[in-house]
Coordinates of C-alpha atoms in Angstrom, one line a residue:
M21 CA -25.8 42.2 62.8
N22 CA -22.1 42.3 62.4
N23 CA -20.2 42.5 59.1
K24 CA -19.4 38.8 58.9
M25 CA -23.1 37.9 59.2
V26 CA -24.0 40.4 56.5
C27 CA -21.4 38.9 54.1
F28 CA -22.6 35.3 54.8
V29 CA -26.3 36.3 54.1
L30 CA -25.4 38.1 50.9
A31 CA -23.3 35.1 49.7
I32 CA -26.2 32.7 50.3
F33 CA -28.6 35.1 48.5
F34 CA -26.3 35.4 45.5
M35 CA -25.8 31.6 45.4
F36 CA -29.5 30.8 45.3
S37 CA -30.3 33.7 42.9
N38 CA -27.6 32.4 40.5
C39 CA -29.0 28.9 40.6
A40 CA -32.5 30.2 40.1
F41 CA -31.4 32.4 37.1
G42 CA -29.4 29.5 35.6
N43 CA -32.4 27.1 35.8
D44 CA -34.6 29.7 34.3
Q45 CA -32.2 30.3 31.3
K46 CA -31.7 26.6 30.5
R47 CA -34.0 25.6 27.6
L48 CA -34.1 22.4 25.6
V49 CA -34.7 22.0 21.9
I50 CA -38.0 20.1 21.6
D51 CA -38.4 20.1 17.8
I52 CA -36.5 21.0 14.6
D53 CA -38.2 21.6 11.3
V54 CA -37.1 22.6 7.8
Q55 CA -39.2 24.7 5.4
N56 CA -39.1 25.6 1.7
N57 CA -36.8 22.7 0.7
K58 CA -37.9 21.2 -2.6
I59 CA -34.7 19.5 -3.9
I60 CA -32.7 18.6 -0.9
G61 CA -34.2 16.2 1.7
K62 CA -34.9 17.2 5.3
Q63 CA -32.7 14.5 6.7
T64 CA -29.8 15.6 4.6
I65 CA -30.2 19.2 6.0
L66 CA -30.5 18.0 9.6
S67 CA -27.4 15.9 9.2
K68 CA -25.4 19.1 8.7
L69 CA -26.5 20.6 12.0
Q70 CA -24.9 20.6 15.4
T71 CA -28.2 21.7 17.1
E72 CA -30.1 18.5 18.0
K73 CA -33.5 17.7 19.5
G74 CA -33.3 17.0 23.2
R75 CA -30.1 19.1 23.7
E76 CA -29.7 22.4 25.3
Y77 CA -30.5 25.4 23.0
S78 CA -27.5 27.6 22.2
P79 CA -27.7 30.7 20.0
I80 CA -24.0 30.4 19.2
T81 CA -24.5 26.8 17.9
L82 CA -27.5 27.9 15.9
S83 CA -25.5 30.7 14.3
D84 CA -22.8 28.2 13.4
D85 CA -25.4 25.9 11.9
I86 CA -26.6 28.6 9.6
K87 CA -23.0 29.2 8.4
R88 CA -22.6 25.4 7.9
L89 CA -25.6 25.3 5.6
Y90 CA -24.3 28.3 3.6
A91 CA -21.0 26.5 3.3
T92 CA -22.5 23.5 1.5
G93 CA -23.1 25.7 -1.5
L94 CA -26.6 24.4 -1.9
F95 CA -28.6 27.4 -0.6
R96 CA -28.8 31.1 -1.6
D97 CA -30.4 32.1 1.7
V98 CA -30.8 30.4 5.1
S99 CA -32.5 31.7 8.3
A100 CA -33.8 30.3 11.5
D101 CA -36.9 31.0 13.5
V102 CA -36.8 30.2 17.2
Q103 CA -40.2 29.7 18.8
E104 CA -40.6 29.7 22.6
K105 CA -42.7 26.8 24.0
E106 CA -43.5 25.8 27.6
E107 CA -41.4 22.6 27.2
G108 CA -38.5 24.5 25.5
V109 CA -37.9 25.9 22.0
K110 CA -38.8 24.9 18.5
I111 CA -36.4 25.8 15.7
I112 CA -37.5 26.2 12.2
F113 CA -34.8 26.5 9.5
K114 CA -36.0 28.4 6.4
V115 CA -33.9 27.6 3.4
F116 CA -34.0 28.9 -0.2
E117 CA -32.3 26.5 -2.4
K118 CA -30.1 27.3 -5.4
S119 CA -31.7 26.4 -8.6
K120 CA -31.3 23.0 -10.2
L121 CA -29.9 22.6 -13.7
G122 CA -32.5 21.2 -16.1
K123 CA -31.9 21.2 -19.8
V124 CA -28.6 22.1 -21.4
I125 CA -29.2 23.1 -25.1
F126 CA -26.4 23.9 -27.5
F127 CA -26.9 26.0 -30.6
G128 CA -24.4 26.5 -33.5
N129 CA -22.1 23.6 -32.8
R130 CA -21.8 21.9 -36.2
K131 CA -18.3 20.6 -36.1
I132 CA -18.2 19.2 -32.6
K133 CA -21.0 17.0 -31.2
T134 CA -23.0 18.1 -28.2
K135 CA -22.0 15.0 -26.3
K136 CA -18.3 15.9 -26.5
L137 CA -19.0 19.4 -25.3
L138 CA -21.0 18.3 -22.4
A139 CA -18.2 16.0 -21.3
E140 CA -15.9 19.1 -21.0
M141 CA -18.3 20.8 -18.6
K142 CA -18.5 20.4 -14.8
V143 CA -22.0 21.8 -14.4
K144 CA -24.3 18.7 -14.9
K145 CA -27.9 18.2 -15.5
G146 CA -29.9 17.4 -12.3
E147 CA -27.3 19.0 -10.0
I148 CA -27.4 22.4 -8.2
F149 CA -26.5 25.1 -10.7
D150 CA -23.3 27.1 -10.1
Q151 CA -22.9 30.1 -12.3
F152 CA -19.3 30.7 -11.3
Q153 CA -18.5 27.1 -12.5
L154 CA -20.4 27.8 -15.7
K155 CA -18.1 30.7 -16.5
E156 CA -15.1 28.4 -16.0
D157 CA -16.7 25.8 -18.2
V158 CA -17.2 28.4 -21.0
G159 CA -13.4 29.0 -20.9
E160 CA -12.7 25.3 -21.1
L161 CA -15.0 25.0 -24.1
K162 CA -13.1 27.7 -25.9
N163 CA -9.8 25.9 -25.1
F164 CA -11.4 22.7 -26.4
Y165 CA -12.4 24.4 -29.7
A166 CA -8.9 25.9 -30.0
K167 CA -7.3 22.5 -29.7
K168 CA -9.5 21.4 -32.6
G169 CA -8.3 24.4 -34.7
Y170 CA -11.2 26.8 -34.0
S171 CA -9.1 29.3 -32.0
L172 CA -11.6 32.2 -32.8
A173 CA -14.6 30.3 -31.6
D174 CA -17.0 32.5 -29.5
I175 CA -19.2 31.0 -26.8
K176 CA -22.1 32.8 -25.0
Y177 CA -24.9 31.5 -22.7
E178 CA -28.4 32.4 -21.7
I179 CA -30.2 31.4 -18.5
E180 CA -33.9 30.9 -18.0
E181 CA -35.3 30.0 -14.6
K182 CA -38.8 28.5 -14.0
E183 CA -39.9 27.2 -10.6
N184 CA -36.3 26.7 -9.4
I185 CA -35.3 24.9 -12.5
I186 CA -32.6 26.4 -14.8
E187 CA -32.7 26.0 -18.6
L188 CA -29.3 26.7 -20.0
K189 CA -28.7 27.7 -23.6
I190 CA -25.2 27.8 -24.9
I191 CA -24.7 29.6 -28.2
V192 CA -21.6 28.7 -30.2
D193 CA -20.0 30.7 -33.0
E194 CA -17.4 28.2 -34.2
G195 CA -15.9 30.4 -36.9
K196 CA -13.5 28.9 -39.4
R197 CA -10.9 26.4 -38.7
L198 CA -7.5 28.0 -38.5
R199 CA -4.1 26.5 -39.2
I200 CA -0.7 27.9 -38.8
K201 CA 0.8 28.7 -42.2
K202 CA 4.1 30.3 -41.1
I203 CA 6.3 30.9 -38.0
D204 CA 8.7 33.7 -38.1
F205 CA 11.4 35.0 -35.7
I206 CA 12.0 38.8 -35.9
N207 CA 15.3 40.4 -34.8
N208 CA 17.1 37.1 -34.0
K209 CA 20.7 38.0 -34.8
N210 CA 22.6 35.3 -33.0
Y211 CA 20.6 32.2 -33.8
T212 CA 18.9 31.1 -37.1
D213 CA 15.2 30.4 -37.4
K214 CA 16.0 26.8 -37.9
R215 CA 17.7 26.6 -34.6
L216 CA 14.9 28.4 -32.7
L217 CA 12.2 26.3 -34.4
K218 CA 13.7 23.2 -32.7
L219 CA 13.1 24.8 -29.3
I220 CA 9.3 25.4 -29.6
K221 CA 6.4 23.0 -29.7
T222 CA 4.1 25.2 -31.8
K223 CA 4.4 23.9 -35.4
K224 CA 3.0 24.9 -38.7
R225 CA 0.8 22.6 -40.8
W226 CA 2.6 19.8 -42.5
L227 CA 2.1 16.2 -43.5
M228 CA 2.4 14.8 -39.9
G229 CA 1.1 17.9 -38.0
S230 CA -2.2 19.5 -37.7
G231 CA -0.9 23.1 -37.4
F232 CA -3.5 24.1 -34.8
L233 CA -2.7 26.9 -32.4
K234 CA -2.9 26.2 -28.6
D235 CA -2.6 29.3 -26.5
D236 CA -1.0 27.5 -23.5
V237 CA 1.6 25.9 -25.7
L238 CA 2.4 29.2 -27.3
Q239 CA 3.0 30.8 -23.9
E240 CA 5.2 27.9 -22.9
D241 CA 7.2 28.4 -26.2
V242 CA 7.8 32.0 -25.2
E243 CA 9.2 30.8 -21.8
R244 CA 11.3 28.2 -23.6
L245 CA 12.9 30.8 -25.9
I246 CA 13.7 33.1 -22.9
A247 CA 15.2 30.1 -20.9
F248 CA 17.4 29.2 -23.9
Y249 CA 18.7 32.7 -24.5
R250 CA 19.4 33.2 -20.8
S251 CA 21.3 29.9 -20.7
E252 CA 23.4 31.3 -23.6
G253 CA 24.3 34.5 -21.7
F254 CA 21.6 36.8 -23.0
L255 CA 20.3 38.0 -19.7
D256 CA 18.4 40.9 -21.1
I257 CA 16.4 38.8 -23.5
K258 CA 12.7 39.8 -24.2
V259 CA 10.3 37.7 -26.2
N260 CA 6.7 38.4 -27.3
S261 CA 4.4 36.6 -29.6
L262 CA 2.1 38.2 -32.3
I263 CA -0.6 36.4 -34.3
E264 CA -1.6 37.6 -37.7
Y265 CA -4.6 36.3 -39.8
N266 CA -5.3 36.3 -43.5
E267 CA -8.3 38.0 -45.0
N268 CA -10.6 35.0 -44.8
K269 CA -9.3 34.1 -41.3
T270 CA -8.5 30.6 -42.3
L271 CA -4.7 30.8 -41.9
M272 CA -2.5 32.5 -39.4
S273 CA 1.1 33.5 -39.0
I274 CA 3.0 33.4 -35.6
N275 CA 5.7 36.0 -35.1
F276 CA 8.1 35.9 -32.2
L277 CA 9.5 39.3 -31.6
L278 CA 12.9 39.2 -29.9
E279 CA 15.1 41.7 -28.2
E280 CA 18.3 39.7 -27.6
G281 CA 20.4 42.3 -25.9
I282 CA 24.1 41.6 -25.3
K283 CA 25.8 38.3 -24.5
Y284 CA 27.3 38.4 -21.0
K285 CA 30.5 36.6 -20.1
V286 CA 32.1 36.0 -16.7
G287 CA 34.4 38.8 -15.4
K288 CA 36.0 38.5 -12.0
V289 CA 35.5 35.6 -9.7
A290 CA 36.2 36.2 -6.0
F291 CA 35.8 34.2 -2.8
T292 CA 35.4 35.1 0.9
G293 CA 35.2 33.0 4.0
N294 CA 37.1 29.9 2.6
T295 CA 39.8 28.5 4.8
I296 CA 39.5 24.8 4.2
F297 CA 39.9 25.0 0.4
S298 CA 42.1 27.4 -1.4
E299 CA 40.7 29.5 -4.3
E300 CA 42.6 27.4 -6.8
T301 CA 41.1 24.2 -5.4
I302 CA 37.6 25.6 -5.6
K303 CA 38.1 27.0 -9.1
E304 CA 39.0 23.5 -10.4
Q305 CA 35.4 22.5 -9.8
L306 CA 33.8 25.5 -11.4
V307 CA 32.5 25.9 -14.9
L308 CA 31.9 29.6 -14.8
L309 CA 35.4 31.1 -15.0
P310 CA 36.6 34.4 -16.5
E311 CA 35.6 34.8 -20.2
V312 CA 33.2 31.8 -20.0
I313 CA 29.6 32.6 -21.2
F314 CA 27.5 33.3 -18.1
S315 CA 24.5 31.1 -17.4
E316 CA 22.3 31.0 -14.3
D317 CA 21.9 27.2 -14.6
K318 CA 25.7 26.8 -14.6
L319 CA 25.9 29.2 -11.6
R320 CA 23.5 27.0 -9.6
K321 CA 25.6 23.9 -10.5
D322 CA 28.8 25.6 -9.4
I323 CA 27.2 26.6 -6.1
S324 CA 26.2 23.0 -5.6
S325 CA 29.7 21.7 -6.5
I326 CA 31.2 24.0 -3.8
Q327 CA 28.6 22.9 -1.3
N328 CA 29.2 19.2 -2.1
S329 CA 33.0 19.6 -1.6
Y330 CA 32.4 20.9 1.9
F331 CA 29.8 18.3 2.6
D332 CA 32.2 15.5 1.5
K333 CA 34.6 16.8 4.2
G334 CA 31.9 16.8 6.9
Y335 CA 30.9 20.4 6.9
I336 CA 27.2 19.7 6.4
S337 CA 26.1 23.1 7.9
S338 CA 28.2 25.1 5.5
S339 CA 26.5 27.5 3.2
V340 CA 27.5 29.1 -0.1
K341 CA 26.0 32.3 -1.6
A342 CA 26.8 33.9 -4.9
D343 CA 26.3 37.5 -5.7
T344 CA 26.3 38.7 -9.3
I345 CA 27.2 42.2 -10.6
L346 CA 26.2 42.9 -14.2
N347 CA 28.0 45.5 -16.2
P348 CA 26.1 46.3 -19.5
Q349 CA 29.0 48.5 -20.7
T350 CA 31.6 45.7 -20.6
G351 CA 29.2 42.8 -21.0
R352 CA 30.7 41.1 -18.0
V353 CA 29.2 39.5 -14.9
D354 CA 31.4 39.6 -11.8
L355 CA 30.9 36.7 -9.4
S356 CA 31.5 36.9 -5.6
Y357 CA 31.1 33.7 -3.6
S358 CA 30.5 34.1 0.1
I359 CA 31.2 30.9 2.1
I360 CA 30.4 30.2 5.7
E361 CA 32.2 26.9 6.6
N362 CA 31.0 26.3 10.2
N363 CA 32.3 23.2 11.9
I364 CA 32.8 19.5 11.1
A365 CA 29.7 17.4 11.9
Y366 CA 29.6 13.7 13.0
V367 CA 26.7 11.2 12.8
D368 CA 24.9 10.7 16.1
K369 CA 21.9 8.5 15.6
V370 CA 20.6 7.0 12.3
N371 CA 16.8 7.1 12.1
I372 CA 14.8 5.2 9.5
Q373 CA 11.3 6.0 8.4
G374 CA 8.9 4.7 5.8
N375 CA 9.8 1.0 5.9
T376 CA 6.5 -0.7 6.7
R377 CA 7.7 -4.1 5.5
T378 CA 11.5 -4.1 5.3
K379 CA 13.4 -4.6 8.5
D380 CA 15.6 -1.8 9.7
V381 CA 18.7 -4.1 9.6
V382 CA 18.3 -4.7 5.9
I383 CA 18.6 -0.9 5.4
R384 CA 21.3 -0.4 7.9
R385 CA 23.7 -3.0 6.5
E386 CA 23.7 -1.2 3.2
M387 CA 24.7 2.1 4.7
R388 CA 28.3 3.3 4.4
L389 CA 28.0 5.9 7.2
F390 CA 27.5 4.8 10.8
P391 CA 27.1 6.6 14.2
G392 CA 30.3 8.3 15.2
D393 CA 31.5 8.7 11.6
R394 CA 32.3 12.1 10.1
Y395 CA 29.6 13.1 7.5
N396 CA 30.8 12.3 4.0
G397 CA 28.9 13.1 0.9
E398 CA 30.5 10.4 -1.2
K399 CA 29.6 7.7 1.3
L400 CA 26.0 9.0 1.4
R401 CA 25.7 8.9 -2.4
R402 CA 27.0 5.3 -2.4
S403 CA 24.6 4.4 0.4
R404 CA 21.7 5.7 -1.7
E405 CA 22.9 3.7 -4.7
R406 CA 23.1 0.5 -2.7
L407 CA 19.6 1.0 -1.3
Y408 CA 18.2 1.5 -4.8
N409 CA 20.0 -1.5 -6.0
L410 CA 18.1 -3.7 -3.5
G411 CA 15.1 -3.1 -5.7
Y412 CA 12.8 -2.6 -2.6
F413 CA 12.4 1.2 -2.7
E414 CA 11.2 3.6 -5.3
E415 CA 12.4 6.6 -3.3
V416 CA 15.4 7.0 -0.9
T417 CA 16.3 10.4 0.6
F418 CA 18.6 11.5 3.4
D419 CA 18.3 14.4 5.7
T420 CA 20.4 15.8 8.6
S421 CA 19.0 17.7 11.5
A422 CA 19.8 21.3 11.3
E423 CA 20.2 21.5 15.1
P424 CA 22.9 19.5 16.8
T425 CA 22.1 17.0 19.5
T426 CA 23.3 17.2 23.0
L427 CA 26.8 17.4 21.6
P428 CA 27.5 20.5 19.4
D429 CA 29.3 18.6 16.6
K430 CA 26.9 15.6 16.3
H431 CA 23.7 15.6 14.1
D432 CA 21.2 12.8 13.7
M433 CA 20.8 11.4 10.2
D434 CA 17.3 10.6 8.9
I435 CA 16.7 8.1 6.2
F436 CA 13.3 8.3 4.4
V437 CA 12.3 5.4 2.1
K438 CA 9.2 4.7 0.1
E439 CA 8.8 1.0 -0.5
S440 CA 7.9 -0.5 -3.9
K441 CA 6.2 -3.7 -4.7
T442 CA 8.7 -6.6 -4.4
G443 CA 6.5 -9.5 -5.1
E444 CA 5.8 -10.5 -8.7
F445 CA 3.3 -13.1 -10.0
S446 CA 3.1 -13.7 -13.7
F447 CA 1.6 -16.3 -15.9
G448 CA 1.0 -16.8 -19.6
A449 CA 0.4 -19.1 -22.5
G450 CA 1.4 -19.3 -26.2
Y451 CA 2.1 -21.5 -29.2
S452 CA 5.2 -21.9 -31.3
S453 CA 6.2 -24.2 -34.1
V454 CA 9.0 -25.7 -32.0
D455 CA 7.3 -26.1 -28.5
R456 CA 3.7 -26.1 -29.7
F457 CA 1.4 -25.2 -26.9
I458 CA 3.2 -23.8 -23.8
G459 CA 2.3 -22.0 -20.6
F460 CA 4.1 -20.8 -17.5
V461 CA 3.6 -19.6 -13.9
D462 CA 6.2 -17.5 -12.2
L463 CA 6.2 -16.3 -8.5
T464 CA 9.1 -14.1 -7.3
Q465 CA 9.6 -12.3 -4.0
R466 CA 12.7 -10.1 -3.9
N467 CA 12.2 -9.1 -0.2
F468 CA 11.4 -12.5 1.2
D469 CA 11.5 -13.6 4.9
I470 CA 11.2 -17.3 5.5
L471 CA 10.5 -16.7 9.2
N472 CA 7.9 -14.0 9.0
F473 CA 4.5 -15.7 8.9
P474 CA 2.1 -15.0 7.2
T475 CA 3.5 -12.2 5.0
F476 CA 6.9 -13.7 4.5
T477 CA 8.5 -10.3 3.6
G478 CA 11.1 -8.0 5.0
A479 CA 14.4 -9.8 5.5
G480 CA 15.9 -9.1 2.0
Q481 CA 16.0 -12.8 0.9
K482 CA 15.0 -13.8 -2.6
L483 CA 12.6 -16.6 -3.5
R484 CA 11.6 -17.7 -7.0
V485 CA 9.3 -20.5 -8.1
R486 CA 8.7 -21.1 -11.8
M487 CA 6.7 -23.8 -13.6
E488 CA 6.7 -24.1 -17.4
F489 CA 4.6 -26.7 -19.1
G490 CA 3.5 -27.6 -22.7
S491 CA 3.0 -30.2 -25.2
D492 CA 6.7 -31.1 -25.5
R493 CA 8.2 -29.7 -22.3
K494 CA 7.8 -29.5 -18.5
D495 CA 10.1 -27.3 -16.4
Y496 CA 10.1 -26.8 -12.7
E497 CA 12.5 -24.4 -10.8
L498 CA 13.0 -23.3 -7.2
G499 CA 15.6 -20.8 -6.1
F500 CA 16.5 -19.1 -2.8
V501 CA 19.1 -16.5 -1.9
E502 CA 20.1 -15.4 1.6
P503 CA 22.2 -12.1 1.2
W504 CA 23.6 -12.1 4.8
F505 CA 24.2 -15.6 6.0
L506 CA 23.9 -15.8 9.9
G507 CA 24.3 -12.0 10.0
Y508 CA 27.7 -11.9 8.1
P509 CA 28.2 -10.1 4.8
V510 CA 28.3 -13.4 2.9
S511 CA 25.6 -14.3 0.4
T512 CA 24.5 -18.0 0.0
G513 CA 21.8 -19.7 -1.9
F514 CA 20.7 -22.6 -4.0
N515 CA 18.7 -23.4 -7.2
V516 CA 17.1 -26.8 -8.0
F517 CA 15.4 -27.7 -11.2
S518 CA 13.8 -30.4 -13.3
R519 CA 13.5 -30.0 -17.1
T520 CA 11.9 -32.4 -19.4
R521 CA 11.9 -31.9 -23.2
D522 CA 10.6 -34.1 -26.0
W523 CA 12.8 -33.4 -29.1
D524 CA 12.1 -34.7 -32.6
K525 CA 14.9 -37.3 -32.4
Y526 CA 15.0 -38.1 -28.7
D527 CA 13.6 -37.3 -25.2
E528 CA 15.7 -35.4 -22.6
K529 CA 15.3 -35.0 -18.8
R530 CA 17.6 -32.9 -16.7
I531 CA 17.5 -32.9 -12.9
G532 CA 20.0 -30.9 -10.9
G533 CA 20.8 -27.8 -9.0
D534 CA 23.6 -25.6 -7.6
V535 CA 24.7 -24.1 -4.4
F536 CA 26.8 -21.0 -4.1
V537 CA 28.6 -18.6 -1.7
S538 CA 29.4 -15.0 -2.6
K539 CA 31.2 -12.2 -0.9
D540 CA 32.0 -8.5 -1.6
F541 CA 35.8 -7.8 -1.4
D542 CA 35.4 -4.1 -1.5
E543 CA 32.8 -1.6 -2.6
Y544 CA 32.7 -2.7 -6.2
W545 CA 34.4 -6.2 -6.4
N546 CA 32.6 -9.4 -5.8
G547 CA 33.6 -13.1 -5.9
K548 CA 31.3 -16.0 -6.2
L549 CA 31.9 -19.8 -6.0
T550 CA 29.3 -22.2 -7.3
H551 CA 29.0 -26.0 -7.3
R552 CA 26.7 -27.4 -10.0
Y553 CA 25.5 -30.9 -10.3
E554 CA 23.2 -32.1 -13.1
S555 CA 21.8 -35.5 -14.2
I556 CA 21.0 -35.8 -17.9
R557 CA 19.0 -38.7 -19.2
I558 CA 18.5 -39.3 -23.0
T559 CA 15.8 -41.8 -24.0
D560 CA 13.6 -42.8 -26.9
I561 CA 16.1 -42.1 -29.6
V562 CA 14.8 -42.6 -33.1
S563 CA 16.6 -44.9 -35.5
D564 CA 17.7 -42.1 -37.9
A565 CA 19.2 -40.0 -35.1
S566 CA 22.9 -38.9 -35.5
R567 CA 25.7 -41.0 -34.1
D568 CA 26.6 -38.3 -31.5
I569 CA 23.0 -38.4 -30.1
K570 CA 23.0 -42.2 -29.9
A571 CA 26.4 -42.0 -28.0
K572 CA 24.7 -40.0 -25.3
E573 CA 21.8 -42.5 -24.6
G574 CA 21.2 -43.3 -21.0
K575 CA 22.3 -41.2 -18.0
N576 CA 25.2 -38.7 -17.9
Y577 CA 26.3 -36.6 -15.0
I578 CA 27.9 -33.1 -14.9
S579 CA 29.7 -32.0 -11.8
S580 CA 31.4 -28.6 -12.0
V581 CA 32.7 -25.7 -10.0
I582 CA 32.2 -22.1 -11.3
L583 CA 34.3 -19.1 -10.2
D584 CA 32.8 -15.6 -10.9
V585 CA 34.7 -12.4 -10.4
T586 CA 32.7 -9.2 -11.0
H587 CA 33.5 -5.5 -10.9
D588 CA 30.3 -3.5 -10.8
S589 CA 30.5 0.3 -10.4
R590 CA 27.1 1.1 -12.0
D591 CA 25.1 3.8 -10.2
N592 CA 21.9 1.8 -10.6
I593 CA 21.8 -1.9 -11.6
Y594 CA 18.2 -1.6 -12.9
N595 CA 18.6 1.7 -14.9
P596 CA 22.3 2.5 -15.1
T597 CA 23.5 5.9 -16.3
K598 CA 27.2 5.7 -15.5
G599 CA 29.7 3.1 -14.4
W600 CA 31.3 -0.2 -15.5
L601 CA 30.2 -3.8 -15.4
N602 CA 33.1 -6.2 -15.9
A603 CA 32.4 -9.9 -15.3
F604 CA 34.6 -12.9 -15.8
S605 CA 33.9 -16.6 -15.0
V606 CA 35.5 -19.9 -15.4
E607 CA 33.7 -23.3 -15.1
H608 CA 35.7 -26.5 -14.6
A609 CA 33.8 -29.9 -14.9
G610 CA 35.1 -33.4 -14.2
G611 CA 38.4 -34.3 -12.9
I612 CA 38.4 -34.7 -9.1
L613 CA 34.7 -33.5 -9.1
N614 CA 33.8 -36.8 -10.9
G615 CA 31.0 -36.7 -13.4
D616 CA 31.0 -38.0 -17.0
K617 CA 32.1 -34.8 -18.7
D618 CA 35.4 -33.0 -18.6
F619 CA 35.6 -29.4 -19.9
V620 CA 36.7 -25.9 -19.0
R621 CA 34.5 -23.0 -20.1
Y622 CA 35.3 -19.3 -19.9
F623 CA 32.9 -16.3 -20.0
S624 CA 33.6 -12.6 -20.1
R625 CA 31.4 -9.5 -20.3
Q626 CA 32.2 -5.8 -20.3
S627 CA 29.7 -2.9 -20.3
K628 CA 30.2 0.8 -19.9
Y629 CA 27.4 3.3 -19.2

């Protein structure tokens, strides 16, 4: 037999032997059972397993199943017994459950009811008992007592187990109720006790305060004092708190021990790496200059100011780092700013994310930066303000990709928005001596889209429907605004109304409306032209009504044109913090506009924030 024939025979032999070995090893799971479970149902345990009846048996899967059962936190021990059968294998899971919490009994709690203490605990009657959680609960109970004034309360527990049921006894030594009698500051040389007391939240007992000590608040007060001193230039400040009790342990004194150290001022200020801006130009933006009191908060603001200056010029990848050198002998902090300017960046693509209802175009038309523009921080800030002023978003953030696109000087700009609710539905009812019974229904959608059925949202239009009705009045109003008419930055809209009012001396009905066109002339100036037409009918005039009222009986018409000019530089029209609002309008009625009334009316408003 030649070598080729030997190899062929051996290959056939190994092939058949492997098949026979594989078939011999393949075993199916014919049954799964659970033993020793008393609290947790069998089906609940089986639902946690990957091993299933009818599937191939796998020791690896079985090992993972044991780990899964342990991970539930319901068992203190889990094992599996694999029994070989002719048809396959039978697996028996033997579980030893953690004990179940039965009774929870409190002893010694006279001042606080058991019901309130149980509400502070996470271990619950009838659930699997967790001793680690119990230890956390004891800590929470001590904090709860401390908030009520029992800061020296001591809490212990005892556990008794019978047939897998835990009986928990909690022993409380409430102690006496403690109040803060005095708060002192020791070694404070630069600031008075009165000044420091205003910084902390821990307060002594007084007419409107309980005077109870809260450990977490006391620790926060220490951090507040440290932060205050550091902001005032005391960089070496150390603060500790000490509690003293009277003999009866009914009153306490809080002492804050301070080591103020020296007050640091700014020494030298140096710059490296700046070629776009001179040192003098950069220093004009800084607060921390020589002989100014040093503050880490002010330093962070100065770094941000320098960074914004470069960002406004398009250097979005520039970086600014400040190194500080403290000299305790001279009490000076030398500052060294290291600036890496990098290159000017331009906008490549503008990507918008988070707008599930609002159309992209509504967001893009408010932007002041467009693809191809040089990055500009001021324009980005104004874009954010305009997006917030729409009233559609509760969050607006911008981000620029750190890595350039295919071109080295172009970066994508990402806009992330979180939409807020723009639809409002309100109704109400009331009574007054003038109008008697009155009710209203108001429906407003500030992000309306008349063409988007069935949600009718997303195009930035505004729709308002209001009905007001009562014993002596009936009002109906419909308003609509299109902020970009036919895709142009021109706002148009209309308002129609019907108002009926039964006065004591006469009845009045007004029917009318207005149409307007509005346009922004630059970033902050707006002009608006409105035509108003209104029909007023006076009827049922009583005999003792005044001569002026009787002269108005019947129908009268008002036709007027209103010109509004507005300068609005507020940073947020809903919650302004800075800027101006200057508005001026003039209304002319009658004349060539016809109508029964001739008048000119002026209106002016100025606000500064």
